């Protein structure tokens, strides 16, 4: 990832370190006859460095906010969705100093999950966090 951003190879290794934390979350969204009345997961940003999401193959429920409009993230069978979280944003200039002093920062990607109308849905997320030791 560093090379694709024209950064020094391994530049993120110092920030994620040997003690980085990997967390996993599995969500079950039951079928809902009125999905317009309920959200699966409210709008939020991911506090992690990187979030890897395996979406349900049949349900498009993930949305991102682009130009004040909610846009569906297409479901691609057997593909992973990778979000860069808040920690990745603040570990890049001009926020690097803010990371060291724990200042507040702007969120990178606001997203939410809708409840499915016709079928149950399961999603799996893995979060990789910065080394805080």
Coordinates of C-alpha atoms in Angstrom, one line a residue, residues 26-131:
X26 CA -19.6 -10.6 12.6
X27 CA -23.0 -9.0 12.1
X28 CA -26.3 -10.7 11.4
X29 CA -29.0 -8.6 9.9
X30 CA -32.5 -10.3 9.9
X31 CA -34.9 -9.8 7.0
X32 CA -37.0 -6.7 7.6
X33 CA -40.3 -6.0 5.8
X34 CA -39.9 -2.3 6.3
X35 CA -36.1 -1.6 5.8
X36 CA -37.0 2.1 5.3
X37 CA -37.7 2.3 9.0
X38 CA -34.5 0.8 10.4
X39 CA -30.7 0.9 9.8
X40 CA -28.6 -2.2 10.3
X41 CA -25.6 0.0 11.5
X42 CA -25.9 3.7 12.0
X43 CA -23.7 6.1 10.1
X44 CA -20.1 6.0 11.4
X45 CA -16.4 6.0 10.5
X46 CA -14.1 3.1 11.3
X47 CA -11.6 4.0 14.1
X48 CA -9.2 1.3 12.9
X49 CA -6.3 1.7 10.5
X50 CA -7.7 -0.7 7.9
X51 CA -11.1 -2.5 7.8
X52 CA -11.5 -5.5 5.6
X53 CA -15.2 -6.5 5.0
X54 CA -16.6 -9.7 3.5
X55 CA -20.1 -8.7 2.3
X56 CA -23.0 -11.1 2.0
X57 CA -23.1 -12.2 -1.7
X58 CA -26.8 -11.5 -2.2
X59 CA -27.4 -8.2 -0.3
X60 CA -26.2 -4.7 -1.1
X61 CA -26.4 -3.1 2.3
X62 CA -23.2 -1.1 2.6
X63 CA -23.5 2.6 1.7
X64 CA -21.0 5.5 1.7
X65 CA -21.7 9.2 1.9
X66 CA -20.4 11.0 -1.2
X67 CA -21.3 14.6 -1.8
X68 CA -24.1 14.5 0.8
X69 CA -25.7 11.5 -0.9
X70 CA -25.8 7.8 0.3
X71 CA -24.4 5.6 -2.4
X72 CA -24.6 1.8 -2.5
X73 CA -21.3 -0.1 -2.5
X74 CA -21.8 -2.9 -5.1
X75 CA -21.4 -6.4 -3.9
X76 CA -18.8 -8.4 -5.8
X77 CA -19.0 -12.1 -5.0
X78 CA -15.9 -13.5 -3.2
X79 CA -14.3 -10.0 -3.1
X80 CA -13.2 -8.0 0.0
X81 CA -14.0 -4.4 0.6
X82 CA -11.1 -2.5 2.2
X83 CA -11.7 0.8 4.0
X84 CA -9.0 3.0 5.3
X85 CA -10.0 4.0 8.8
X86 CA -9.5 7.1 10.9
X87 CA -6.1 5.9 12.2
X88 CA -4.7 5.7 8.7
X89 CA -5.9 9.3 8.0
X90 CA -4.3 10.7 11.0
X91 CA -1.0 8.8 10.5
X92 CA -0.5 10.7 7.2
X93 CA 0.6 14.4 6.9
X94 CA -0.7 16.9 8.0
X95 CA -2.2 14.8 10.8
X96 CA 1.0 13.0 11.9
X97 CA 1.6 15.3 14.9
X98 CA -2.0 15.0 15.9
X99 CA -1.7 11.2 16.1
X100 CA 1.2 11.6 18.6
X101 CA -0.8 14.0 20.8
X102 CA -4.2 12.3 20.4
X103 CA -5.9 15.4 19.0
X104 CA -9.3 15.1 17.3
X105 CA -9.4 14.7 13.6
X106 CA -11.8 14.6 10.7
X107 CA -13.3 11.3 9.7
X108 CA -12.2 9.7 6.5
X109 CA -15.2 7.7 5.3
X110 CA -18.7 8.0 6.7
X111 CA -20.7 4.8 6.0
X112 CA -23.7 2.8 7.2
X113 CA -25.4 -0.5 6.7
X114 CA -29.0 -1.0 5.7
X115 CA -31.3 -3.8 6.9
X116 CA -32.2 -6.3 4.1
X117 CA -35.7 -6.5 2.9
X118 CA -36.0 -9.9 1.3
X119 CA -33.4 -12.1 3.1
X120 CA -31.2 -12.5 6.1
X121 CA -27.7 -11.1 5.8
X122 CA -24.3 -11.8 7.5
X123 CA -21.2 -9.7 7.2
X124 CA -17.7 -10.2 8.6
X125 CA -15.3 -7.4 9.4
X126 CA -11.7 -7.4 10.5
X127 CA -10.1 -4.3 12.0
X128 CA -6.3 -3.7 12.1
X129 CA -5.3 -1.0 14.6
X130 CA -2.1 1.0 15.2
X131 CA 0.4 -0.1 17.8

